[in-house]
Short mmCIF file of C-alpha atoms in Angstrom, two decimals:
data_model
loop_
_atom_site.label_atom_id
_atom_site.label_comp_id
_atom_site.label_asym_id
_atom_site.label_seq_id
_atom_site.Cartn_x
_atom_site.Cartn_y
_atom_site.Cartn_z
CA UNK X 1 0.00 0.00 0.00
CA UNK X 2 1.26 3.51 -0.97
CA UNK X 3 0.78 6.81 -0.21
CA UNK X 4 0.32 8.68 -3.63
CA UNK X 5 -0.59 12.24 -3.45
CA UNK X 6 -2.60 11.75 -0.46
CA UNK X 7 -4.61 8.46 -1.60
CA UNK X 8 -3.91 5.17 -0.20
CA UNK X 9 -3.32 2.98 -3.11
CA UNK X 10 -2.50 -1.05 -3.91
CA UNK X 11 0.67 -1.15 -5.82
CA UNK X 12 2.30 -4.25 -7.08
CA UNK X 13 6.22 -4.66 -6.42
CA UNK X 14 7.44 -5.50 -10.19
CA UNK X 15 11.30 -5.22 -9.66
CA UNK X 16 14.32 -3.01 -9.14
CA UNK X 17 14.56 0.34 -10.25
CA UNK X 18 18.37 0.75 -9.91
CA UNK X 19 21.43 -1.49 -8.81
CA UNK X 20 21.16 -3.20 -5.16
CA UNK X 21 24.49 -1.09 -4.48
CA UNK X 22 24.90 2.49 -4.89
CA UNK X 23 22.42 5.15 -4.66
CA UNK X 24 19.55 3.91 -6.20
CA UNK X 25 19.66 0.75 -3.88
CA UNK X 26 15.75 1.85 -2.76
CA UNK X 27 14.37 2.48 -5.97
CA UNK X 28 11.79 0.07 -7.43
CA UNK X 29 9.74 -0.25 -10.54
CA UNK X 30 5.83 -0.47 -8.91
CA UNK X 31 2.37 -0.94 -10.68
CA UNK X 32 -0.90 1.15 -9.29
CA UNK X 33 -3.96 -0.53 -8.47
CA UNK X 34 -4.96 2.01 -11.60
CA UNK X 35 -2.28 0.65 -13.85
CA UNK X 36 0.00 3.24 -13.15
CA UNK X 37 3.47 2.21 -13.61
CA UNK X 38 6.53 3.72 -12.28
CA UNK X 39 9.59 3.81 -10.45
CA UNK X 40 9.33 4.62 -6.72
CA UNK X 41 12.82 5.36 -3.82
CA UNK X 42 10.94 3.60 -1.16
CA UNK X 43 12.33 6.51 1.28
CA UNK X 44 10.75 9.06 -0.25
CA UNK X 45 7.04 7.54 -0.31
CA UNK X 46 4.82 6.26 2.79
CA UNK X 47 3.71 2.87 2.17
CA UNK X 48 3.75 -0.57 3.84
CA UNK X 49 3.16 -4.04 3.16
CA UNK X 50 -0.35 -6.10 2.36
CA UNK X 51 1.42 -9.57 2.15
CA UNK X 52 4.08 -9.72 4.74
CA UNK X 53 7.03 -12.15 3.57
CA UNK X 54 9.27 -13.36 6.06
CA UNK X 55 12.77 -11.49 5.67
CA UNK X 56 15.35 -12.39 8.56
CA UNK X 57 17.85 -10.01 7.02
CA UNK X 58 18.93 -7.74 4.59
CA UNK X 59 22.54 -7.19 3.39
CA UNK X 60 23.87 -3.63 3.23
CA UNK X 61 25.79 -2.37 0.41
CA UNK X 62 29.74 -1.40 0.77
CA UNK X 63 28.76 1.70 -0.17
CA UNK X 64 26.73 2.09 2.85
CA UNK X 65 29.39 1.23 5.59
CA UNK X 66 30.32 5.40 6.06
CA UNK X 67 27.14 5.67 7.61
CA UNK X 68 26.54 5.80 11.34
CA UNK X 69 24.57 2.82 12.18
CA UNK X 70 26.87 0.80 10.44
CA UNK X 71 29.74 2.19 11.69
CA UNK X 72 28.32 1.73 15.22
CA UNK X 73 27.55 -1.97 14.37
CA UNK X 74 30.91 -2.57 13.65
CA UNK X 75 31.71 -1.42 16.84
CA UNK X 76 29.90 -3.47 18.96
CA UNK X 77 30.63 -6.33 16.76
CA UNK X 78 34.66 -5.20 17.45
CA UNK X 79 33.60 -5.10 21.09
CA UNK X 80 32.49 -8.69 21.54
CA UNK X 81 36.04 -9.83 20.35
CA UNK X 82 37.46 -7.83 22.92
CA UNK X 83 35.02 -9.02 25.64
CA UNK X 84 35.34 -12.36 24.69
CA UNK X 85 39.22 -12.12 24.94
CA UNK X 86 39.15 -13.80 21.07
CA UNK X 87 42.21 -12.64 19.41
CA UNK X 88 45.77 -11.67 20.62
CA UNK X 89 47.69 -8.71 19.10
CA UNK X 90 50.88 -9.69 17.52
CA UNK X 91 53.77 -8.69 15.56
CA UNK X 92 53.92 -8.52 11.73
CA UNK X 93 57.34 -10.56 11.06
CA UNK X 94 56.01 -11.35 7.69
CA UNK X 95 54.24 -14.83 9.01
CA UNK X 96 51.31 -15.94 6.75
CA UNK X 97 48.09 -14.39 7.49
CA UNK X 98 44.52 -14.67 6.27
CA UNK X 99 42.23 -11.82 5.72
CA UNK X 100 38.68 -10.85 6.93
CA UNK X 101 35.66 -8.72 5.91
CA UNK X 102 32.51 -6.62 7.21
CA UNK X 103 29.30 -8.71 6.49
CA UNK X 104 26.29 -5.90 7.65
CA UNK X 105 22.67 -6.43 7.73
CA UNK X 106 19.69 -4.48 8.26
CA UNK X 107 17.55 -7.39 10.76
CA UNK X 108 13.70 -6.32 10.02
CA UNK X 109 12.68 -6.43 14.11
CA UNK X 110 10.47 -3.62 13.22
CA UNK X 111 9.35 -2.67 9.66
CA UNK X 112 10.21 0.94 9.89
CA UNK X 113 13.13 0.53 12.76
CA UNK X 114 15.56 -2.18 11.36
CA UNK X 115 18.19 -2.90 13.89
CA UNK X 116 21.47 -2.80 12.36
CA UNK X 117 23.91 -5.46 12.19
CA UNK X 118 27.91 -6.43 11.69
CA UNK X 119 29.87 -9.58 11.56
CA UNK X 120 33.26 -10.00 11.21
CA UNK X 121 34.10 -12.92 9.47
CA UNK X 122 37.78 -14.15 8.55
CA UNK X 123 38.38 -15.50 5.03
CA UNK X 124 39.21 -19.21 6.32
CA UNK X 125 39.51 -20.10 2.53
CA UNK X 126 42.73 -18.61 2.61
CA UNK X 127 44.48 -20.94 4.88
CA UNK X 128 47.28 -23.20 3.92
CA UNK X 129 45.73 -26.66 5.41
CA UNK X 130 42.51 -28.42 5.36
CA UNK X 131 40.69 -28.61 8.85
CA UNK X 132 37.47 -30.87 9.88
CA UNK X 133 34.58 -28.91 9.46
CA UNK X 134 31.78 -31.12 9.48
CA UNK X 135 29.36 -30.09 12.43
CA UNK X 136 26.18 -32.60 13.69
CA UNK X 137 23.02 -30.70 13.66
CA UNK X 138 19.82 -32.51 14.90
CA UNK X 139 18.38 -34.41 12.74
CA UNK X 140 14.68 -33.71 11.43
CA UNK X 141 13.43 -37.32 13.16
CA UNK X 142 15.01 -36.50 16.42
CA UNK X 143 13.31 -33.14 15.99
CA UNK X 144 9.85 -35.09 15.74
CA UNK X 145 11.01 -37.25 18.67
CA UNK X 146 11.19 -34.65 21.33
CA UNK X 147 8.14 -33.13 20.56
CA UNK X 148 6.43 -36.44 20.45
CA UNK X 149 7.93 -37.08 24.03
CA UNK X 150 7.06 -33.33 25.03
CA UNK X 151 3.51 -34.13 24.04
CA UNK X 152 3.25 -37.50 25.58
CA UNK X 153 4.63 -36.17 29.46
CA UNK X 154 3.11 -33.11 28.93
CA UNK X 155 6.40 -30.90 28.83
CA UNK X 156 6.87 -27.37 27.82
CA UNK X 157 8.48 -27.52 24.81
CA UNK X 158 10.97 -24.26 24.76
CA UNK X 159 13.44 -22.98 22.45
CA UNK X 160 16.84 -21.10 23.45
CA UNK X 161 19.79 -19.27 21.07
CA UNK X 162 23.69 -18.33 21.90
CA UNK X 163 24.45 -14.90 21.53
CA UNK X 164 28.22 -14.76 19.44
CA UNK X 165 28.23 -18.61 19.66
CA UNK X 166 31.32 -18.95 17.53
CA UNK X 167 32.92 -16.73 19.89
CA UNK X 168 32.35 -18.91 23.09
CA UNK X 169 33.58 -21.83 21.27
CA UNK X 170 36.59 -24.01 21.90
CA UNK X 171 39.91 -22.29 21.75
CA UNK X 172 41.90 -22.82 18.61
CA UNK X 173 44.33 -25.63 18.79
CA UNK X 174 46.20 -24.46 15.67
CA UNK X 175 48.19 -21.05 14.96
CA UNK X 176 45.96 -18.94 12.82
CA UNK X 177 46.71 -15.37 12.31
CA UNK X 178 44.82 -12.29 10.54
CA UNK X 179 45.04 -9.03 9.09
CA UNK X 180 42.57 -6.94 11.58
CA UNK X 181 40.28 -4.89 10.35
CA UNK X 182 40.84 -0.97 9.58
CA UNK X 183 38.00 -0.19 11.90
CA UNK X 184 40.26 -2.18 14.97
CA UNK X 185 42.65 0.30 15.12
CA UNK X 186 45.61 -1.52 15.27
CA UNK X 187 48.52 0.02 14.61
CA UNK X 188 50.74 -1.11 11.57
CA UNK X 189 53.46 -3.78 12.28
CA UNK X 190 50.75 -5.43 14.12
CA UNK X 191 48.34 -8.46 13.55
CA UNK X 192 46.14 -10.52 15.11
CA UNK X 193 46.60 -14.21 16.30
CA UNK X 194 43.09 -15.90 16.76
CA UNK X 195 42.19 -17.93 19.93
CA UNK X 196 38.97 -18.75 18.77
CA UNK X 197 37.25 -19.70 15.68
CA UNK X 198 35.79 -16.12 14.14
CA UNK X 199 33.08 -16.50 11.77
CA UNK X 200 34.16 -17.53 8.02
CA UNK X 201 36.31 -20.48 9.62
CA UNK X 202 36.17 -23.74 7.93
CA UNK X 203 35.74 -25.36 11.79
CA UNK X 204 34.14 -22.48 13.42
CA UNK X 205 30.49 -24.33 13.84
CA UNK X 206 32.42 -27.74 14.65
CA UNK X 207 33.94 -25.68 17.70
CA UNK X 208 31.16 -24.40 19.02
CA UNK X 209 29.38 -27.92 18.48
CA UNK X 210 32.42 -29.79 20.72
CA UNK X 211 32.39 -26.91 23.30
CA UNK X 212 28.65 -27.57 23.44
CA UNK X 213 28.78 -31.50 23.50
CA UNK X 214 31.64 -30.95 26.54
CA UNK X 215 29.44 -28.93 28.56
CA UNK X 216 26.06 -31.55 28.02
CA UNK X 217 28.69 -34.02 29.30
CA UNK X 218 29.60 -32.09 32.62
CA UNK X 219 26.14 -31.77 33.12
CA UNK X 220 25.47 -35.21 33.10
CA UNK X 221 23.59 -35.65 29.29
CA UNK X 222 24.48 -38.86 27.74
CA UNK X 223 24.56 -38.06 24.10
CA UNK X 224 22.22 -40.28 21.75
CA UNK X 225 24.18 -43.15 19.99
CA UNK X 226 21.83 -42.68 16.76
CA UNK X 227 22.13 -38.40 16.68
CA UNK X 228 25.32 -37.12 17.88
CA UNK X 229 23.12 -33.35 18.19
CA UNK X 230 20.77 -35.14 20.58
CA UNK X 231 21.09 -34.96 24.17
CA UNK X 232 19.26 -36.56 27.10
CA UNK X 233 19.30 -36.40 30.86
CA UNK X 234 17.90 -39.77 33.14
CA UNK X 235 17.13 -39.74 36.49
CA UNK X 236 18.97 -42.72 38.67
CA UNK X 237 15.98 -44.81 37.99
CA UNK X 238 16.44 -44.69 34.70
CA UNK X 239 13.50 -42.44 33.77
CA UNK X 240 14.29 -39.59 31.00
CA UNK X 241 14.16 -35.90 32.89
CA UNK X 242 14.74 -34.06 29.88
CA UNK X 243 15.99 -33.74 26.28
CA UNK X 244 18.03 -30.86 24.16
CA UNK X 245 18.48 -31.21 20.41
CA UNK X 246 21.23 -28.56 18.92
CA UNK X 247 21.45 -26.96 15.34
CA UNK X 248 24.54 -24.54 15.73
CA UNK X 249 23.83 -22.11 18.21
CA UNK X 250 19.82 -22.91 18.54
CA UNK X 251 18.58 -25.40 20.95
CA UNK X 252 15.49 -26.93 21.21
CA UNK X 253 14.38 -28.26 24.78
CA UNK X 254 12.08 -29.97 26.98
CA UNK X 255 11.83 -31.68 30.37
CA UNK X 256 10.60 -32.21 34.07
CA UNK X 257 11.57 -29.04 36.46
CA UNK X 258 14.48 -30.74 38.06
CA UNK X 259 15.62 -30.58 34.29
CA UNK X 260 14.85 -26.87 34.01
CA UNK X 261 16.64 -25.98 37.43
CA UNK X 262 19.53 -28.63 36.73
CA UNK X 263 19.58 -28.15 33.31
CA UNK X 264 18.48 -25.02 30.85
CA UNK X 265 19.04 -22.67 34.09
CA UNK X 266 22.41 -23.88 34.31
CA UNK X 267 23.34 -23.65 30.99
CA UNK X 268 22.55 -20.29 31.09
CA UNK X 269 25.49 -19.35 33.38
CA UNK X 270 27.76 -20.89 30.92
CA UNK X 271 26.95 -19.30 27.80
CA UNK X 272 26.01 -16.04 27.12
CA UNK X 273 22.54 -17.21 25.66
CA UNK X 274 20.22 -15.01 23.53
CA UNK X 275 16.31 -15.07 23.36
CA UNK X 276 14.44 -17.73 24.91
CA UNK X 277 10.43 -18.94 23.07
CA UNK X 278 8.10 -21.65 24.23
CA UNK X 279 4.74 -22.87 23.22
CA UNK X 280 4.50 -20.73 20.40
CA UNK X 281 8.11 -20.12 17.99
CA UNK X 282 10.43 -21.36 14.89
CA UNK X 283 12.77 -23.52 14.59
CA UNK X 284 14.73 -24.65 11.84
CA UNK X 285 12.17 -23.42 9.26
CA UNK X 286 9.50 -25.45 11.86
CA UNK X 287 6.62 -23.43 12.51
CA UNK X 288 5.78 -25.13 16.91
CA UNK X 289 3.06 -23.94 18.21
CA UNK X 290 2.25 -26.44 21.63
CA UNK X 291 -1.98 -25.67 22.82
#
């Protein structure tokens, strides 16, 4: 629906107007309700949208990066790496080094307020050796399995993220060093060693997915035989408490309340965990809704 010369009107999105980089980035060739065609800068015009498509982001043109937001995001982004102590500053004695770029996104949490986003993510292409990077993710039966058992003892079925997940991986156990960013700071003659596995790294989910698997096991999970990404706590009688199924940095949970007290709340003191859903959320591309 747009605005046009005071008169709400159906319009009909029928393509670009302009390159998605550059200027005319916003700019897009529309149809009127009245046949009316012609080309539109979305910024310039009211309007909003009839049939809402699910967008969970939208990349943001190099040419963009000079603006504020985006320079802000790159801060924060730059600020998690410091907080989580994940790389070391160290001379340049001409060692091989990989590189690393911006990746920013506009994430759509309100239509007209999109929160801005940054991730810096090293090139792992560019290194010399071949690492494992094959991560288990939860497979779509095992997915179907704990909500069967959440339906059948009447569980709360509940969803939880990681916030900078590859960041609160397992430390590197190989020497991998990068050319920081201009936005770092770092002065020349210096470069960065990397303790974790940044985003862009051949092993960076695999990581995470070990760091997670070690903690399950210190909290007394035995992992499933059949689904390395599934995860279930017994009781000493044998009976199942609880079960967590993992795709990256999203879990998907279930269980009795000792479960949730020895469990989920305790795994939220070890990782720095995003937003938590139940009853009603996706997953995976899975629309849950429990009644």
């Amino acid at each position: 629906m747009i605005n046009w010369e005071g008169e709400d009107i159906t319009a009909t999105v029928l393509g670009r107007g302009g390159k998605t980089t550059g200027k005319t980035y916003n700019y897009f060739n529309v149809e009127m309700a009245n046949t009316l065609q012609c080309c539109l800068n979305l910024e310039e015009v009211e309007w909003r949208r009839l049939n809402h498509e699910e967008c969970n982001m939208v990349l943001v043109p190099r040419e963009r990066h000079k603006e504020f937001q985006v320079r802000e995001a790159k801060r924060k982004e730059l600020e998690k790496l410091n907080e989580w102590n994940a790389v070391e500053t160290i001379d340049d004695v001409g060692q091989f080094r990989i590189s690393c770029t911006w990746v920013v996104w506009m994430k759509p949490q309100d239509e007209r307020d999109p929160e801005c986003r940054a991730r810096l993510v090293a090139r792992g292409y560019e290194e010399e050796h071949e690492v494992p990077s094959d991560s288990p993710t939860v497979d779509k039966a095992s997915l179907r399995l704990i909500l069967m058992i959440c339906v059948a003892k009447k569980w709360i079925i509940r969803t939880s993220d990681v916030k900078s997940a590859f960041l609160q991986g397992r430390e590197l156990d190989r020497h991998v060093v990068m050319k920081p960013p201009r936005e770092a700071g770092v002065q020349k003659g210096k470069l960065w060693k990397l303790r974790v596995a940044l985003y862009g790294l051949d092993d960076a989910s695999l990581r995470f997915y070990q760091k997670v698997a070690a903690t399950f096991k210190e909290l007394d999970l035995q992992q499933s035989k059949l689904d390395p990404a599934l995860f279930f706590k017994l009781d000493r009688d044998g009976v199942l408490q609880g079960m967590v199924g993992t795709h990256v940095d999203d879990f998907l949970h279930c269980g009795n309340k000792e479960f949730e007290e020895d469990v989920t709340q305790k795994l939220a003191k070890l990782f720095q965990m995003g937003k938590t859903a139940s009853n009603t959320f996706k997953y995976v591309g899975m629309e849950i809704e429990q009644k």
